[in-house]
Amino acid sequence: MASAVKPRVKVPKSAAAGDVITIKTLISHKMESGLRKDKQGNPIPRQIINRFTCDFNGQNVIDITLEPAISTNPYIQFSAKVPEAGEFVFKWFDDDGSVYEERKTIAVA
Amino acid sequence: LAVLPIRGMASVDEEIADFTGGAEVVEGGVTLTAPEIAENGNTVPISFDAPGAVAVRIIATGNPSPKVATVNFGPLAGNQSCALRIRLARTQDVLAIAKMADGSFKSAKVAVKVTIGGCGG
């Protein structure tokens, strides 16, 4: 597992049923592209988050394949439909096999 | 053991064909927003809006590896838009290619001037 990886997600606490809400996510990760070289001129091996998914109550919202051209600390903003109260599950998949997960519940007013 | 960083990386046309399967891509119908001038190529904010799309691929035509991201929208996607921060190696065009629900493809292109490239060296 890469050091100091911390996912952060911003989801409204409540919404009306059927509302479209904006979700902002950020995960601290160096996203080593594999193109850089160290001081000795040796290539630094690639280590990035290669996939991000968001599901709500088991249904998919978004599924993104990320490449080395995504910046350090990947920021992703998207929107989701909220048909009922429930839980968002966010997952980030690291090249080294780690999966970082974050969950957020939302109430329907 | 030495791995050449460039090996196996596809060209822009190959990345487009890989996504579209060779189908025709029509310009328009997709909004791609990117800064005209990016002072720091390490983190360039971009966003797109592709109403009716099921998937969108972002391609940076001037990067050593042009593919940036492929966004697939699920049944609970609120709309077909997304914002990301990307790396751009130099001044170039950024493409967004959207696969529509009916199987057709639409695209948008934005030119971004990059002051400091973002791929390290």
PDB file of C-alpha atoms in Angstrom:
ATOM      1  CA  MET A   1       0.000   0.000   0.000  1.00  0.00           C
ATOM      2  CA  ALA A   2       1.297   3.408  -0.917  1.00  0.00           C
ATOM      3  CA  SER A   3       1.990   5.709   1.994  1.00  0.00           C
ATOM      4  CA  ALA A   4      -0.416   8.376   3.188  1.00  0.00           C
ATOM      5  CA  VAL A   5      -3.294   7.585   0.893  1.00  0.00           C
ATOM      6  CA  LYS A   6      -6.364   9.328   2.196  1.00  0.00           C
ATOM      7  CA  PRO A   7      -9.655   9.411   0.296  1.00  0.00           C
ATOM      8  CA  ARG A   8     -11.955  12.357   0.799  1.00  0.00           C
ATOM      9  CA  VAL A   9     -15.497  12.613  -0.492  1.00  0.00           C
ATOM     10  CA  LYS A  10     -18.044  15.388  -0.337  1.00  0.00           C
ATOM     11  CA  VAL A  11     -21.677  14.273  -0.572  1.00  0.00           C
ATOM     12  CA  PRO A  12     -24.711  16.284   0.601  1.00  0.00           C
ATOM     13  CA  LYS A  13     -26.211  14.903   3.824  1.00  0.00           C
ATOM     14  CA  SER A  14     -29.711  14.810   2.402  1.00  0.00           C
ATOM     15  CA  ALA A  15     -31.590  15.251  -0.865  1.00  0.00           C
ATOM     16  CA  ALA A  16     -35.109  14.959  -2.220  1.00  0.00           C
ATOM     17  CA  ALA A  17     -35.962  11.644  -3.867  1.00  0.00           C
ATOM     18  CA  GLY A  18     -34.994  11.776  -7.532  1.00  0.00           C
ATOM     19  CA  ASP A  19     -32.607  14.690  -7.042  1.00  0.00           C
ATOM     20  CA  VAL A  20     -29.365  14.968  -8.959  1.00  0.00           C
ATOM     21  CA  ILE A  21     -26.509  15.772  -6.600  1.00  0.00           C
ATOM     22  CA  THR A  22     -22.895  16.737  -7.196  1.00  0.00           C
ATOM     23  CA  ILE A  23     -20.198  14.571  -5.661  1.00  0.00           C
ATOM     24  CA  LYS A  24     -16.607  15.702  -5.255  1.00  0.00           C
ATOM     25  CA  THR A  25     -13.837  13.236  -4.507  1.00  0.00           C
ATOM     26  CA  LEU A  26     -10.140  13.632  -3.851  1.00  0.00           C
ATOM     27  CA  ILE A  27      -7.607  11.014  -2.898  1.00  0.00           C
ATOM     28  CA  SER A  28      -4.075  11.850  -1.837  1.00  0.00           C
ATOM     29  CA  HIS A  29      -1.852   9.736  -4.049  1.00  0.00           C
ATOM     30  CA  LYS A  30       1.404  10.528  -5.813  1.00  0.00           C
ATOM     31  CA  MET A  31       0.240   8.986  -9.149  1.00  0.00           C
ATOM     32  CA  GLU A  32       3.786   8.109 -10.225  1.00  0.00           C
ATOM     33  CA  SER A  33       3.475   8.105 -14.013  1.00  0.00           C
ATOM     34  CA  GLY A  34       6.344   5.737 -14.809  1.00  0.00           C
ATOM     35  CA  LEU A  35       7.812   8.365 -17.157  1.00  0.00           C
ATOM     36  CA  ARG A  36       9.955  10.155 -14.602  1.00  0.00           C
ATOM     37  CA  LYS A  37      13.546   9.320 -13.749  1.00  0.00           C
ATOM     38  CA  ASP A  38      15.323   9.550 -10.420  1.00  0.00           C
ATOM     39  CA  LYS A  39      18.588  11.452  -9.837  1.00  0.00           C
ATOM     40  CA  GLN A  40      20.618   8.489 -11.114  1.00  0.00           C
ATOM     41  CA  GLY A  41      18.625   8.438 -14.331  1.00  0.00           C
ATOM     42  CA  ASN A  42      16.764   5.246 -13.533  1.00  0.00           C
ATOM     43  CA  PRO A  43      13.088   5.198 -14.424  1.00  0.00           C
ATOM     44  CA  ILE A  44      10.797   5.419 -11.397  1.00  0.00           C
ATOM     45  CA  PRO A  45       8.266   2.571 -11.654  1.00  0.00           C
ATOM     46  CA  ARG A  46       4.681   3.476 -12.408  1.00  0.00           C
ATOM     47  CA  GLN A  47       2.274   3.454  -9.508  1.00  0.00           C
ATOM     48  CA  ILE A  48      -1.089   5.051 -10.088  1.00  0.00           C
ATOM     49  CA  ILE A  49      -4.713   4.616  -9.228  1.00  0.00           C
ATOM     50  CA  ASN A  50      -5.969   2.930 -12.363  1.00  0.00           C
ATOM     51  CA  ARG A  51      -9.700   2.779 -11.672  1.00  0.00           C
ATOM     52  CA  PHE A  52     -12.335   4.644  -9.687  1.00  0.00           C
ATOM     53  CA  THR A  53     -15.885   3.474  -9.135  1.00  0.00           C
ATOM     54  CA  CYS A  54     -18.936   4.846  -7.360  1.00  0.00           C
ATOM     55  CA  ASP A  55     -22.027   2.777  -6.580  1.00  0.00           C
ATOM     56  CA  PHE A  56     -25.243   3.666  -4.799  1.00  0.00           C
ATOM     57  CA  ASN A  57     -27.195   0.858  -3.110  1.00  0.00           C
ATOM     58  CA  GLY A  58     -25.495  -1.633  -5.416  1.00  0.00           C
ATOM     59  CA  GLN A  59     -26.197   0.284  -8.640  1.00  0.00           C
ATOM     60  CA  ASN A  60     -23.367   1.840 -10.574  1.00  0.00           C
ATOM     61  CA  VAL A  61     -23.045   5.610 -10.843  1.00  0.00           C
ATOM     62  CA  ILE A  62     -19.706   5.997 -12.559  1.00  0.00           C
ATOM     63  CA  ASP A  63     -16.721   3.816 -13.430  1.00  0.00           C
ATOM     64  CA  ILE A  64     -13.577   5.579 -14.587  1.00  0.00           C
ATOM     65  CA  THR A  65     -10.382   4.103 -15.992  1.00  0.00           C
ATOM     66  CA  LEU A  66      -7.498   6.368 -15.078  1.00  0.00           C
ATOM     67  CA  GLU A  67      -4.172   6.600 -16.930  1.00  0.00           C
ATOM     68  CA  PRO A  68      -0.822   8.083 -15.901  1.00  0.00           C
ATOM     69  CA  ALA A  69      -1.936  11.437 -17.354  1.00  0.00           C
ATOM     70  CA  ILE A  70      -4.160  12.022 -14.320  1.00  0.00           C
ATOM     71  CA  SER A  71      -2.649  14.523 -11.866  1.00  0.00           C
ATOM     72  CA  THR A  72      -1.216  13.799  -8.450  1.00  0.00           C
ATOM     73  CA  ASN A  73      -3.985  13.573  -5.843  1.00  0.00           C
ATOM     74  CA  PRO A  74      -6.715  12.682  -8.358  1.00  0.00           C
ATOM     75  CA  TYR A  75      -9.750  14.929  -8.117  1.00  0.00           C
ATOM     76  CA  ILE A  76     -12.983  13.703  -9.636  1.00  0.00           C
ATOM     77  CA  GLN A  77     -16.268  15.560  -9.704  1.00  0.00           C
ATOM     78  CA  PHE A  78     -19.449  14.034 -11.090  1.00  0.00           C
ATOM     79  CA  SER A  79     -23.170  13.848 -10.391  1.00  0.00           C
ATOM     80  CA  ALA A  80     -25.506  11.136  -9.209  1.00  0.00           C
ATOM     81  CA  LYS A  81     -29.223  10.505  -9.114  1.00  0.00           C
ATOM     82  CA  VAL A  82     -30.612   9.742  -5.665  1.00  0.00           C
ATOM     83  CA  PRO A  83     -33.798   7.652  -6.019  1.00  0.00           C
ATOM     84  CA  GLU A  84     -33.958   6.757  -2.327  1.00  0.00           C
ATOM     85  CA  ALA A  85     -32.029   7.028   0.917  1.00  0.00           C
ATOM     86  CA  GLY A  86     -28.949   4.844   0.983  1.00  0.00           C
ATOM     87  CA  GLU A  87     -25.219   4.564   0.865  1.00  0.00           C
ATOM     88  CA  PHE A  88     -22.622   5.567  -1.689  1.00  0.00           C
ATOM     89  CA  VAL A  89     -19.587   3.310  -1.955  1.00  0.00           C
ATOM     90  CA  PHE A  90     -16.471   4.814  -3.506  1.00  0.00           C
ATOM     91  CA  LYS A  91     -13.523   2.647  -4.505  1.00  0.00           C
ATOM     92  CA  TRP A  92     -10.085   3.530  -5.778  1.00  0.00           C
ATOM     93  CA  PHE A  93      -7.959   0.717  -7.256  1.00  0.00           C
ATOM     94  CA  ASP A  94      -4.186   1.060  -6.920  1.00  0.00           C
ATOM     95  CA  ASP A  95      -1.614  -0.482  -9.304  1.00  0.00           C
ATOM     96  CA  ASP A  96      -0.187  -2.378  -6.322  1.00  0.00           C
ATOM     97  CA  GLY A  97      -3.494  -4.160  -5.774  1.00  0.00           C
ATOM     98  CA  SER A  98      -4.718  -2.043  -2.856  1.00  0.00           C
ATOM     99  CA  VAL A  99      -8.317  -0.894  -2.905  1.00  0.00           C
ATOM    100  CA  TYR A 100      -9.169   2.237  -0.954  1.00  0.00           C
ATOM    101  CA  GLU A 101     -12.797   2.478   0.021  1.00  0.00           C
ATOM    102  CA  GLU A 102     -14.996   5.233   1.372  1.00  0.00           C
ATOM    103  CA  ARG A 103     -18.710   5.184   2.202  1.00  0.00           C
ATOM    104  CA  LYS A 104     -21.212   8.006   2.597  1.00  0.00           C
ATOM    105  CA  THR A 105     -24.857   7.744   3.551  1.00  0.00           C
ATOM    106  CA  ILE A 106     -27.488  10.112   2.287  1.00  0.00           C
ATOM    107  CA  ALA A 107     -30.952  10.724   3.720  1.00  0.00           C
ATOM    108  CA  VAL A 108     -33.996  11.531   1.651  1.00  0.00           C
ATOM    109  CA  ALA A 109     -35.905  14.472   3.061  1.00  0.00           C
TER     110      ALA A 109
ATOM    111  CA  LEU B   1      15.131  -5.778 -17.434  1.00  0.00           C
ATOM    112  CA  ALA B   2      15.256  -2.182 -18.611  1.00  0.00           C
ATOM    113  CA  VAL B   3      11.809  -1.036 -19.673  1.00  0.00           C
ATOM    114  CA  LEU B   4      11.587   1.673 -22.255  1.00  0.00           C
ATOM    115  CA  PRO B   5       8.869   4.063 -21.124  1.00  0.00           C
ATOM    116  CA  ILE B   6       7.641   4.628 -24.663  1.00  0.00           C
ATOM    117  CA  ARG B   7       7.257   0.974 -25.558  1.00  0.00           C
ATOM    118  CA  GLY B   8       3.769  -0.256 -26.218  1.00  0.00           C
ATOM    119  CA  MET B   9       2.202   3.177 -26.175  1.00  0.00           C
ATOM    120  CA  ALA B  10      -0.353   3.730 -28.870  1.00  0.00           C
ATOM    121  CA  SER B  11      -0.707   6.764 -31.096  1.00  0.00           C
ATOM    122  CA  VAL B  12      -3.635   9.181 -30.929  1.00  0.00           C
ATOM    123  CA  ASP B  13      -5.372   7.542 -33.904  1.00  0.00           C
ATOM    124  CA  GLU B  14      -4.949   4.118 -32.364  1.00  0.00           C
ATOM    125  CA  GLU B  15      -6.417   5.296 -29.079  1.00  0.00           C
ATOM    126  CA  ILE B  16      -9.421   6.753 -30.897  1.00  0.00           C
ATOM    127  CA  ALA B  17      -9.920   3.585 -32.964  1.00  0.00           C
ATOM    128  CA  ASP B  18      -9.539   1.471 -29.840  1.00  0.00           C
ATOM    129  CA  PHE B  19     -12.478   3.343 -28.318  1.00  0.00           C
ATOM    130  CA  THR B  20     -14.691   3.738 -31.390  1.00  0.00           C
ATOM    131  CA  GLY B  21     -13.889   0.481 -33.146  1.00  0.00           C
ATOM    132  CA  GLY B  22     -13.269   2.526 -36.281  1.00  0.00           C
ATOM    133  CA  ALA B  23     -16.719   4.136 -36.339  1.00  0.00           C
ATOM    134  CA  GLU B  24     -17.134   7.677 -37.626  1.00  0.00           C
ATOM    135  CA  VAL B  25     -16.760  10.443 -35.049  1.00  0.00           C
ATOM    136  CA  VAL B  26     -18.860  13.570 -35.513  1.00  0.00           C
ATOM    137  CA  GLU B  27     -17.657  16.817 -33.993  1.00  0.00           C
ATOM    138  CA  GLY B  28     -20.195  18.582 -31.754  1.00  0.00           C
ATOM    139  CA  GLY B  29     -22.725  17.512 -29.168  1.00  0.00           C
ATOM    140  CA  VAL B  30     -20.089  17.389 -26.466  1.00  0.00           C
ATOM    141  CA  THR B  31     -18.831  20.288 -24.385  1.00  0.00           C
ATOM    142  CA  LEU B  32     -15.228  20.114 -23.273  1.00  0.00           C
ATOM    143  CA  THR B  33     -13.960  22.838 -20.970  1.00  0.00           C
ATOM    144  CA  ALA B  34     -10.259  23.420 -20.419  1.00  0.00           C
ATOM    145  CA  PRO B  35      -8.167  26.519 -19.722  1.00  0.00           C
ATOM    146  CA  GLU B  36      -6.799  28.323 -22.762  1.00  0.00           C
ATOM    147  CA  ILE B  37      -3.456  28.663 -21.006  1.00  0.00           C
ATOM    148  CA  ALA B  38      -2.280  26.211 -18.364  1.00  0.00           C
ATOM    149  CA  GLU B  39       0.708  27.591 -16.496  1.00  0.00           C
ATOM    150  CA  ASN B  40       1.403  24.277 -14.836  1.00  0.00           C
ATOM    151  CA  GLY B  41       0.945  21.202 -17.002  1.00  0.00           C
ATOM    152  CA  ASN B  42       1.051  18.997 -13.909  1.00  0.00           C
ATOM    153  CA  THR B  43      -2.492  19.781 -12.973  1.00  0.00           C
ATOM    154  CA  VAL B  44      -4.853  21.123 -15.614  1.00  0.00           C
ATOM    155  CA  PRO B  45      -8.535  21.221 -14.653  1.00  0.00           C
ATOM    156  CA  ILE B  46     -10.808  19.937 -17.405  1.00  0.00           C
ATOM    157  CA  SER B  47     -14.477  19.062 -17.480  1.00  0.00           C
ATOM    158  CA  PHE B  48     -16.875  17.742 -20.043  1.00  0.00           C
ATOM    159  CA  ASP B  49     -20.595  17.446 -20.552  1.00  0.00           C
ATOM    160  CA  ALA B  50     -21.838  14.852 -23.015  1.00  0.00           C
ATOM    161  CA  PRO B  51     -25.637  14.538 -22.779  1.00  0.00           C
ATOM    162  CA  GLY B  52     -26.776  11.065 -23.776  1.00  0.00           C
ATOM    163  CA  ALA B  53     -23.335   9.487 -23.625  1.00  0.00           C
ATOM    164  CA  VAL B  54     -22.667   6.079 -22.105  1.00  0.00           C
ATOM    165  CA  ALA B  55     -18.898   6.509 -22.050  1.00  0.00           C
ATOM    166  CA  VAL B  56     -16.381   9.276 -22.719  1.00  0.00           C
ATOM    167  CA  ARG B  57     -12.676   8.949 -23.432  1.00  0.00           C
ATOM    168  CA  ILE B  58     -10.308  11.865 -22.859  1.00  0.00           C
ATOM    169  CA  ILE B  59      -7.234  11.980 -25.092  1.00  0.00           C
ATOM    170  CA  ALA B  60      -4.294  14.372 -24.794  1.00  0.00           C
ATOM    171  CA  THR B  61      -2.892  14.406 -28.328  1.00  0.00           C
ATOM    172  CA  GLY B  62       0.541  15.737 -27.354  1.00  0.00           C
ATOM    173  CA  ASN B  63       1.298  13.492 -24.389  1.00  0.00           C
ATOM    174  CA  PRO B  64       3.794  10.620 -24.616  1.00  0.00           C
ATOM    175  CA  SER B  65       0.853   8.353 -23.836  1.00  0.00           C
ATOM    176  CA  PRO B  66      -2.266  10.064 -25.217  1.00  0.00           C
ATOM    177  CA  LYS B  67      -4.928   8.216 -23.263  1.00  0.00           C
ATOM    178  CA  VAL B  68      -5.981  10.154 -20.144  1.00  0.00           C
ATOM    179  CA  ALA B  69      -9.152   8.557 -18.829  1.00  0.00           C
ATOM    180  CA  THR B  70     -12.240   6.637 -19.876  1.00  0.00           C
ATOM    181  CA  VAL B  71     -15.417   7.507 -18.013  1.00  0.00           C
ATOM    182  CA  ASN B  72     -18.297   5.002 -18.053  1.00  0.00           C
ATOM    183  CA  PHE B  73     -21.657   6.237 -16.831  1.00  0.00           C
ATOM    184  CA  GLY B  74     -23.872   3.869 -14.843  1.00  0.00           C
ATOM    185  CA  PRO B  75     -27.660   3.857 -14.495  1.00  0.00           C
ATOM    186  CA  LEU B  76     -27.516   6.256 -11.542  1.00  0.00           C
ATOM    187  CA  ALA B  77     -25.316   8.885 -13.156  1.00  0.00           C
ATOM    188  CA  GLY B  78     -27.005  12.249 -12.578  1.00  0.00           C
ATOM    189  CA  ASN B  79     -25.841  13.595 -15.911  1.00  0.00           C
ATOM    190  CA  GLN B  80     -23.080  12.779 -18.340  1.00  0.00           C
ATOM    191  CA  SER B  81     -20.558  15.266 -17.058  1.00  0.00           C
ATOM    192  CA  CYS B  82     -17.371  14.919 -15.086  1.00  0.00           C
ATOM    193  CA  ALA B  83     -14.457  17.089 -13.969  1.00  0.00           C
ATOM    194  CA  LEU B  84     -10.866  15.875 -13.620  1.00  0.00           C
ATOM    195  CA  ARG B  85      -7.373  17.245 -13.251  1.00  0.00           C
ATOM    196  CA  ILE B  86      -4.923  16.027 -15.848  1.00  0.00           C
ATOM    197  CA  ARG B  87      -1.257  16.241 -16.834  1.00  0.00           C
ATOM    198  CA  LEU B  88      -0.260  17.793 -20.141  1.00  0.00           C
ATOM    199  CA  ALA B  89       3.308  17.402 -21.403  1.00  0.00           C
ATOM    200  CA  ARG B  90       3.199  20.425 -23.729  1.00  0.00           C
ATOM    201  CA  THR B  91       0.922  22.743 -25.683  1.00  0.00           C
ATOM    202  CA  GLN B  92      -1.580  20.551 -27.466  1.00  0.00           C
ATOM    203  CA  ASP B  93      -5.189  19.669 -28.296  1.00  0.00           C
ATOM    204  CA  VAL B  94      -7.280  17.768 -25.776  1.00  0.00           C
ATOM    205  CA  LEU B  95     -10.043  15.569 -27.172  1.00  0.00           C
ATOM    206  CA  ALA B  96     -13.197  14.210 -25.603  1.00  0.00           C
ATOM    207  CA  ILE B  97     -14.861  11.394 -27.535  1.00  0.00           C
ATOM    208  CA  ALA B  98     -18.307  10.345 -26.397  1.00  0.00           C
ATOM    209  CA  LYS B  99     -19.977   7.053 -27.152  1.00  0.00           C
ATOM    210  CA  MET B 100     -23.695   7.742 -27.367  1.00  0.00           C
ATOM    211  CA  ALA B 101     -26.481   5.374 -26.300  1.00  0.00           C
ATOM    212  CA  ASP B 102     -27.310   4.647 -29.965  1.00  0.00           C
ATOM    213  CA  GLY B 103     -23.723   3.594 -30.713  1.00  0.00           C
ATOM    214  CA  SER B 104     -22.671   6.753 -32.547  1.00  0.00           C
ATOM    215  CA  PHE B 105     -19.654   8.822 -31.516  1.00  0.00           C
ATOM    216  CA  LYS B 106     -19.345  12.547 -30.909  1.00  0.00           C
ATOM    217  CA  SER B 107     -16.308  14.608 -30.062  1.00  0.00           C
ATOM    218  CA  ALA B 108     -15.050  17.945 -28.837  1.00  0.00           C
ATOM    219  CA  LYS B 109     -11.583  19.454 -29.057  1.00  0.00           C
ATOM    220  CA  VAL B 110      -9.907  22.216 -27.061  1.00  0.00           C
ATOM    221  CA  ALA B 111      -6.428  23.651 -27.570  1.00  0.00           C
ATOM    222  CA  VAL B 112      -4.467  24.209 -24.351  1.00  0.00           C
ATOM    223  CA  LYS B 113      -1.254  26.221 -24.157  1.00  0.00           C
ATOM    224  CA  VAL B 114       1.075  24.753 -21.554  1.00  0.00           C
ATOM    225  CA  THR B 115       3.821  26.871 -19.976  1.00  0.00           C
ATOM    226  CA  ILE B 116       5.523  24.170 -17.879  1.00  0.00           C
ATOM    227  CA  GLY B 117       5.074  20.579 -19.048  1.00  0.00           C
ATOM    228  CA  GLY B 118       3.751  18.014 -16.640  1.00  0.00           C
ATOM    229  CA  CYS B 119       5.438  14.743 -17.411  1.00  0.00           C
ATOM    230  CA  GLY B 120       8.702  15.126 -15.528  1.00  0.00           C
ATOM    231  CA  GLY B 121      11.982  14.270 -17.170  1.00  0.00           C
TER     232      GLY B 121
END
